Amino acid sequence: MTLCKKVYLLIFCLFVLTGCWDRVEVNDLAFVTATGIDKIEENKFRAAVQVPLPGNMGGAGSSGGGGGSGGESPFYVDSGVGRNIRESNDDLQQRMSRKLYFSHRRVIIFGADMAKAGFKKSLEVIIEQPQSRLSAYVLIAKGKAIEVLNATPHFEPFSSETIREMAKSSFGITVKDVLNDVEKPGKDPVIPIVETAKTQNGDGEDKNDEVMVNGAAILKDDKLKFFANDEEALGAFWLLEESPEKNYTFSVGDNKEINVSIDEKNLRHTYSVLGGVPSFSLTLDVEAAVMQNEADIDMDNLDSYELAIDSMEKKIKKEIDALLDHSTSEGIDVYGFGWHLYRHDNRQWEEKWADNWSSTLKKMEIDVQVNATIQETTNPGITIKE
Amino acid sequence: MKQFISPFQLAILVANFIFAAALITLPQILTQISIQNTWIVPFLVYPIVVVLLLIGFGRGNILQSSFLTNHRSSLHHLFYITIGLFLVIVYIRDLRAFIDFTSRALLPTTPIEVIAILVSVVLLYISSTGIEVVTRITVIQFIMLSATILSLPFMLLNEIELSHIMPILGTDTVENLSKSSFELLPWMGESLIFFFLLGNVAAKKGVKRAIIIGVSIGFFLLFLLIITSIAVLGENIVSKSIYPNFIMIQQINITDFLDRLDLIIVILWMPVLLSKLALTLYCIHRAFFNPNGGTTSNLLMTPLSLLLAVLAIILFENNTVHLEFTFLTWTIIGIVMEFLLLILVLILRFRAKATSLR
C-alpha cells in the first residue's frame, strides 16, 4: 500500500470512527417495567409508567447502585396526558431526565374506562414500535390502571414484577394473544383482572396495597363488556386456561367440603349443523387429587366416591354454563366457537354466519359435559372394615 | 487467473441468493394476501422455478461449456448486459432493505447515508477479492444461519399455536394462493444468477444437482420461516409487521432469563445478506466491465459500489416508497426480466448446440 493510500485510509477512518450516532449509556435510560393506560375523557388518555430507581434498589445494609437512600421506594410512577399513547409518553418525557425505554416492559394495564372504550389502537403501537415486545402481559384494572402501578406489594420490589409473576402462573394473556383474539373471526378476548387489596394482617401496622390478579374481563372485540363474577371466572378457567394447576373446593353436603388439586384437564369439542344453525358439544375431562377431605367421604366406597365426583362435575358444569350463558346472551364468543367454524367450515362461515355471528350465538345450543376423576386421595386411603 | 467454485459452493450461493433478502419483508405481503395458508405458497412456486431452471440448463453441459469458453458471442454480451441490469435492481432493492432495517431496528439515529456508505465499503472490500472469497464467506455464514433457522421451531415450541397454520379452504383460497405465488415467483426466480456463475464452475458433473439442491434449500428455509412466524404470531400480526421474522425471534423465551436472542440471530443473518450483496456487486461489475473474465482490474468497482449506494438512497424517498417498489413494482420487473433472461439462455444453449453439431 502506498503512502498516499494509507493517508486516504486514515482520513476516511476519521470520518467513520469519530463517534456513533446511536451511543446510549445505560444511565441515560429510564427502563419502563409497566405501563398503565387510563381514559380521562373523549380522545384524552393518561399513560403512566413504572420506572425503577437504581439508587434505591440496594439490598439491606447496602447503599444500592447509585448511593441509595434507605426506606425509599425502589420505583416511581409518573404519567403523561395526550390524545394517544405516543403523545402521552412525549408529555411525560418532558419531565424526565432519562429517556423512556420500553424494551423491558413486561406488563400493560388498561383502566376500566379505557377498556370499555376500546384499546386496539393503543396495543398496535407495540407492533409499530421496535422497542416494545409482544410478550408483555395485558391486564384490565377494575378502577384506574395508575392505582395498580402505585401498589407496594411486600414480596417484590415492583408491583409490575408481582403482576408478571402472578399473570404468568395463572391466566396470563400477552399482547400477542389479545391482538390475535381481537382480529380472529369468531373469537373474543378474555383478559385477567388486576386490582389492589390491603394487606389483611388484622391490627398489624404493616399494611400495604397488595396486588391481586383474579377474575376475568369479558370483551367484545377490543371493548370491555362485563367483569365476570366469581362463578363465571371459574368457568373461564375451565374453558380457557392452559395450565391445569389449581386448587378447587366443592361441597358434598351442608357445610361439608372437599378440597382438590386439579392435575389434568382436557377440553374437547364437536359440532354439528342443523338447519343452518351450528350447535356445539364440549367435553371436559378433569383429573384431581384430594387435598382435604373435610366431608370425610369414604373414597373407597363406590357410592360415596360417585357422590363426590357427581358434586364436582355439577359444580364445574354450572360454572362453565354460567359464563357461556352470560357471554352468548351478549353476543360474545369467549371460547372461539366461531373461530372453529371459520377454520373447519369456511365456506358456510363466510356465507351464513360471518356477518351475524353475534345473533347466531344467542340461539346456538351448547352442551357441556364434565367427566371428573379423583386419582389420589388423602391418607389413610383404604379403611379396612370389619 | 480465473477463479472457480465447486458445485457444492454453487448450491449454497444459489440458496443464499434466493433466501437472504426474501426473509426481510416478503412474508408480510404474502401473508396479507393468502392469510394463514401462506406457508403453502413455497410448495406451489418451487416446482415452477425448478422446471424453468431445468429447461434453461437443458441436458448435458452444453450451456456450461458455452459460458466457459473465451470466445463469447454478441448474444453472450446481451445476456451479460441484461443480467447486469437485473442485478443492479436486485442490489439497490436489497441494499435499501438492509439499510432501512438497520436504521429502524438497530441504529435509529444514525443517518441512512452513513449506514449506506459503511455497508458499501464492506461490500467493496469483499467483492473486490473475487468470487472465491465471496463464496467461502457465504458458505460459512449460510451454514450457521441455516442451523439457527432449523432450530427456531424448537426454540419457539412453547409459542407455537397450530390452529394458526391450519389450512383454510374458503371461496377465494385458490385465487389468493395464486396471487401470493405470483408475488413470490420473481424473488425465487433470482436463482437465475446461477446461469451467470456457470462460467466459474469447472466441474462438469453434479452441476444440475447442485442447482436443484440450492433452490430446494432456499425454498425450505423460507417455508420454515413463514410457517414458524405464522404459527407463533398469527396471520394478523405477521401481515401488520414490516419485519415479521424479527418480531418472531423476539418471542423466543427459553426460561425467563434466555429471552433476548433476537440480536444474536440478527448478527448471524447480517453477514448472510452482506454475502448476497457482495456476490451481486461482484456479478454486476463483471457483467458490465469484465464479461470475458479476461482482466483482473477492480478499478471501477469503487465508483460502481458508491453509485449504487447513492441510488439506493435517492431512488426511494422513504421506506414506504421502497416497500411499494419491493412488493408491487419489483414483481412485474422481476418476472419480465427473468423470462427475458431465460429466453436468452435458451437461445444461447440452442446456438451452442448447433455450433457443436457443426
XYZ file of C-alpha atoms in Angstrom, chain A:
386
model
C 0.000 0.000 0.000
C 1.453 3.321 -0.987
C 1.801 6.169 1.488
C -0.878 8.087 -0.372
C -3.381 5.236 0.058
C -2.538 4.933 3.733
C -3.196 8.632 4.253
C -6.527 8.369 2.415
C -7.468 5.405 4.587
C -6.617 7.312 7.761
C -8.640 10.323 6.664
C -11.574 8.048 5.840
C -11.328 6.438 9.284
C -11.533 9.898 10.832
C -14.986 10.331 9.318
C -16.442 6.945 10.188
C -14.867 6.314 13.567
C -15.239 9.691 15.222
C -18.380 8.686 17.051
C -21.522 6.703 16.956
C -24.866 8.346 16.476
C -26.598 5.657 18.460
C -24.396 5.612 21.523
C -26.651 5.360 24.579
C -25.388 4.990 28.118
C -27.386 2.792 30.493
C -27.608 5.631 32.999
C -29.334 7.757 30.380
C -32.265 5.383 30.146
C -35.444 5.011 32.192
C -36.365 1.331 31.970
C -40.136 1.092 31.922
C -41.331 -2.088 33.653
C -45.059 -1.455 33.370
C -47.465 0.881 31.655
C -50.943 1.819 32.836
C -53.327 3.464 30.411
C -56.453 5.301 31.524
C -59.050 7.238 29.636
C -59.614 10.742 31.028
C -62.209 11.954 28.568
C -63.016 11.514 24.896
C -59.722 11.416 22.953
C -57.661 12.193 26.045
C -55.579 9.499 27.678
C -53.229 9.174 30.598
C -50.251 6.858 30.091
C -48.486 6.063 33.361
C -45.164 4.277 33.591
C -43.443 2.487 36.424
C -39.701 3.058 36.356
C -37.128 1.517 38.731
C -34.890 3.906 40.638
C -31.448 2.252 40.592
C -30.275 4.359 43.510
C -32.947 2.906 45.804
C -32.540 -0.694 44.772
C -29.740 -1.804 47.052
C -30.311 -4.685 49.452
C -30.434 -4.393 53.237
C -27.410 -2.548 54.516
C -26.213 -1.671 51.048
C -26.308 1.718 49.509
C -27.524 0.436 46.163
C -26.274 1.098 42.675
C -26.245 4.833 42.823
C -25.822 5.538 46.518
C -29.392 4.921 47.598
C -31.330 6.228 50.488
C -32.781 3.553 52.758
C -36.527 3.232 53.118
C -37.397 4.977 49.899
C -39.428 3.249 47.221
C -37.291 1.424 44.623
C -39.517 2.724 41.828
C -41.594 5.680 40.928
C -44.719 6.154 38.875
C -45.375 9.147 36.674
C -47.761 9.799 33.848
C -48.359 11.984 30.843
C -51.526 13.074 29.104
C -52.186 13.147 25.395
C -54.540 12.334 22.561
C -52.852 8.978 22.044
C -50.276 6.829 23.780
C -47.257 8.254 21.992
C -48.293 11.816 22.742
C -48.858 10.902 26.390
C -45.369 9.391 26.543
C -43.916 12.520 24.926
C -45.696 14.635 27.506
C -44.171 12.542 30.280
C -40.733 12.586 28.667
C -40.607 16.352 29.105
C -40.341 15.825 32.865
C -37.763 13.060 32.741
C -34.014 13.450 32.612
C -33.679 9.913 31.272
C -35.099 8.611 28.018
C -38.074 6.270 28.336
C -37.039 2.790 27.248
C -39.773 0.199 26.676
C -37.775 -2.873 25.724
C -38.062 -4.391 29.219
C -41.724 -3.654 29.785
C -43.498 -6.796 30.950
C -46.941 -5.526 31.925
C -49.565 -3.299 30.300
C -52.671 -2.423 32.307
C -55.774 -0.787 30.939
C -58.136 1.062 33.253
C -61.804 0.002 33.137
C -62.942 3.170 31.320
C -60.206 2.794 28.747
C -61.099 -0.861 28.223
C -64.770 -0.017 27.767
C -63.899 2.478 25.046
C -61.653 0.030 23.151
C -57.875 -0.212 23.200
C -56.843 -1.886 19.957
C -55.094 1.221 18.634
C -53.145 1.561 21.867
C -51.937 -2.024 21.611
C -50.995 -1.740 17.966
C -48.415 0.886 18.959
C -46.415 -2.071 20.228
C -46.118 -3.586 16.746
C -45.171 -0.201 15.318
C -42.560 0.471 17.991
C -39.487 -1.756 17.545
C -38.509 -1.460 21.245
C -41.722 -2.903 22.618
C -42.344 -6.613 22.922
C -45.443 -8.612 22.173
C -44.708 -10.847 25.137
C -45.826 -8.215 27.698
C -48.830 -9.311 29.754
C -52.094 -7.420 29.332
C -54.463 -6.926 32.270
C -57.513 -4.839 32.976
C -57.929 -2.887 36.208
C -61.344 -2.622 37.820
C -60.648 1.020 38.525
C -57.737 3.174 37.375
C -54.644 1.472 35.981
C -52.324 4.017 37.603
C -53.555 2.942 41.054
C -52.352 -0.615 40.432
C -48.941 0.688 39.391
C -48.716 2.580 42.673
C -49.272 -0.578 44.744
C -46.411 -1.617 47.004
C -46.658 -5.392 47.488
C -44.474 -6.973 50.127
C -42.773 -9.725 48.178
C -41.383 -7.977 45.105
C -39.765 -4.571 44.872
C -42.085 -3.573 41.998
C -45.788 -4.168 41.539
C -45.026 -4.838 37.852
C -42.911 -7.847 38.783
C -45.648 -9.112 41.130
C -48.235 -8.787 38.362
C -45.948 -10.508 35.859
C -45.309 -13.430 38.196
C -48.993 -13.793 39.026
C -50.118 -13.493 35.416
C -47.519 -15.998 34.321
C -48.504 -18.591 36.871
C -52.224 -18.250 36.193
C -54.248 -16.893 33.337
C -51.575 -14.894 31.516
C -52.662 -13.139 28.341
C -49.994 -11.372 26.295
C -50.215 -8.530 23.796
C -49.819 -11.129 21.056
C -52.818 -13.122 22.333
C -55.039 -10.061 22.644
C -54.170 -8.717 19.193
C -54.896 -12.128 17.699
C -58.160 -12.631 19.597
C -59.395 -9.180 18.612
C -58.804 -9.934 14.926
C -59.772 -13.610 14.822
C -63.185 -14.147 13.305
C -65.490 -15.725 15.874
C -63.295 -15.235 18.936
C -63.390 -12.539 21.597
C -60.673 -11.822 24.138
C -60.871 -12.674 27.831
C -58.335 -10.753 29.918
C -57.456 -11.213 33.589
C -58.436 -8.542 36.084
C -55.908 -6.868 38.346
C -56.779 -4.887 41.438
C -55.271 -3.866 44.723
C -56.231 -5.035 48.207
C -54.901 -4.012 51.609
C -52.743 -6.497 53.483
C -55.100 -8.444 55.764
C -52.982 -8.697 58.888
C -55.581 -7.770 61.476
C -54.352 -4.964 63.684
C -50.824 -5.161 62.292
C -49.382 -1.829 61.222
C -47.554 -3.039 58.145
C -50.431 -2.649 55.726
C -49.622 -2.172 52.072
C -51.565 -2.211 48.834
C -51.127 -5.779 47.651
C -51.728 -6.760 44.055
C -54.432 -9.305 43.237
C -54.817 -10.931 39.812
C -58.220 -12.504 39.985
C -61.224 -12.884 37.737
C -61.811 -12.293 34.072
C -62.827 -9.315 31.992
C -65.017 -10.310 29.061
C -64.602 -8.281 25.896
C -66.373 -7.961 22.591
C -63.662 -7.252 20.025
C -61.457 -4.739 21.899
C -64.153 -3.328 24.180
C -64.827 -4.428 27.734
C -68.407 -5.656 28.147
C -68.513 -7.017 31.680
C -66.441 -8.311 34.564
C -67.149 -11.980 35.174
C -68.495 -12.798 38.637
C -66.743 -15.449 40.746
C -68.686 -18.333 39.240
C -68.150 -17.109 35.664
C -64.463 -16.507 36.348
C -64.092 -20.162 37.332
C -65.880 -21.041 34.074
C -63.228 -19.023 32.239
C -60.549 -21.088 33.984
C -62.101 -24.372 32.843
C -62.584 -23.157 29.281
C -59.550 -21.055 28.563
C -56.657 -21.554 30.925
C -53.992 -23.835 29.545
C -52.286 -24.672 32.805
C -54.438 -27.135 34.788
C -52.807 -26.390 38.129
C -55.397 -25.047 40.508
C -56.835 -25.791 43.892
C -60.582 -26.246 43.836
C -63.224 -26.607 46.527
C -66.697 -28.083 46.164
C -69.500 -29.027 48.568
C -70.803 -32.539 49.069
C -73.489 -31.660 51.557
C -74.366 -28.995 54.078
C -71.159 -27.412 55.346
C -69.127 -30.326 54.014
C -66.440 -29.505 51.501
C -63.724 -31.364 49.673
C -60.595 -29.552 48.503
C -58.862 -30.970 45.461
C -55.897 -30.015 43.369
C -56.535 -30.174 39.633
C -53.742 -32.174 37.980
C -55.018 -32.570 34.443
C -57.768 -31.120 32.348
C -58.587 -31.751 28.748
C -61.272 -29.932 26.795
C -62.656 -31.314 23.520
C -65.414 -30.098 21.306
C -67.533 -31.380 18.447
C -70.077 -29.546 16.376
C -72.952 -30.231 14.062
C -75.043 -28.015 11.831
C -78.808 -28.469 11.739
C -80.995 -26.178 9.642
C -78.126 -23.786 9.112
C -77.597 -23.302 12.862
C -74.486 -24.819 14.424
C -74.527 -26.499 17.813
C -71.502 -27.411 19.910
C -70.805 -30.097 22.435
C -67.995 -29.508 24.928
C -66.472 -32.353 26.904
C -64.165 -31.584 29.793
C -62.089 -34.336 31.398
C -60.697 -33.416 34.798
C -58.262 -35.349 36.971
C -57.866 -34.243 40.563
C -56.164 -35.250 43.796
C -57.841 -34.780 47.164
C -56.066 -32.246 49.349
C -58.530 -32.048 52.242
C -61.489 -34.313 52.847
C -63.373 -32.227 55.383
C -66.612 -34.018 54.467
C -64.952 -37.279 55.472
C -66.208 -39.031 52.368
C -65.153 -42.655 52.130
C -63.464 -42.674 48.724
C -63.071 -46.444 48.541
C -66.824 -46.790 48.721
C -68.191 -46.575 45.153
C -71.386 -44.787 46.152
C -69.552 -42.190 48.219
C -66.939 -41.732 45.506
C -69.644 -41.177 42.901
C -71.402 -38.707 45.174
C -68.194 -36.688 45.428
C -67.486 -36.910 41.700
C -71.053 -36.001 40.831
C -70.927 -32.916 43.051
C -67.683 -31.827 41.490
C -68.917 -32.358 37.920
C -72.151 -30.472 38.593
C -70.305 -27.514 40.058
C -67.850 -27.314 37.177
C -70.660 -27.605 34.617
C -72.610 -24.864 36.389
C -69.596 -22.555 36.254
C -68.995 -23.153 32.558
C -72.685 -22.748 31.757
C -72.802 -19.512 33.741
C -70.016 -17.972 31.663
C -71.315 -19.274 28.344
C -74.924 -18.241 29.052
C -73.935 -14.724 30.052
C -71.452 -14.165 27.238
C -73.526 -15.677 24.424
C -76.568 -13.691 25.579
C -74.489 -10.582 24.845
C -73.235 -11.967 21.527
C -69.733 -12.612 22.849
C -67.783 -15.701 21.825
C -65.317 -16.317 24.648
C -64.480 -19.890 23.691
C -63.983 -19.310 19.959
C -66.802 -21.423 18.546
C -66.866 -19.112 15.525
C -63.096 -19.376 15.094
C -63.511 -23.150 14.945
C -66.222 -22.847 12.282
C -64.122 -20.319 10.366
C -61.300 -22.849 10.125
C -63.266 -26.037 9.586
C -66.276 -24.881 7.599
C -65.033 -21.693 5.996
C -67.493 -21.595 3.099
C -70.551 -21.839 5.354
C -68.954 -19.385 7.771
C -68.473 -16.768 5.061
C -71.906 -17.339 3.535
C -74.111 -17.782 6.610
C -72.531 -16.810 9.896
C -69.707 -14.284 9.477
C -71.953 -11.221 9.292
C -74.393 -12.191 12.044
C -72.318 -14.312 14.378
C -73.433 -12.428 17.496
C -77.100 -13.196 16.824
C -76.301 -16.800 15.825
C -74.508 -17.262 19.140
C -77.612 -16.272 21.078
C -79.648 -19.119 19.598
C -76.832 -21.662 19.387
C -77.092 -24.755 21.576
C -74.022 -25.554 23.630
C -73.973 -28.820 25.527
C -71.376 -29.141 28.278
C -70.313 -32.490 29.713
C -67.826 -32.883 32.543
C -66.055 -36.151 33.359
C -64.166 -35.895 36.617
C -61.991 -38.480 38.286
C -60.162 -38.389 41.576
C -56.824 -40.097 41.091
C -55.384 -39.706 44.554
C -56.922 -39.487 47.965
C -55.507 -38.346 51.276
C -54.288 -40.713 53.958
C -55.464 -43.032 55.455
C -56.564 -44.223 51.978
C -58.429 -47.523 52.297
C -60.158 -48.255 55.579
C -60.464 -51.961 56.392
C -63.990 -52.610 57.598
C -64.950 -55.382 59.938
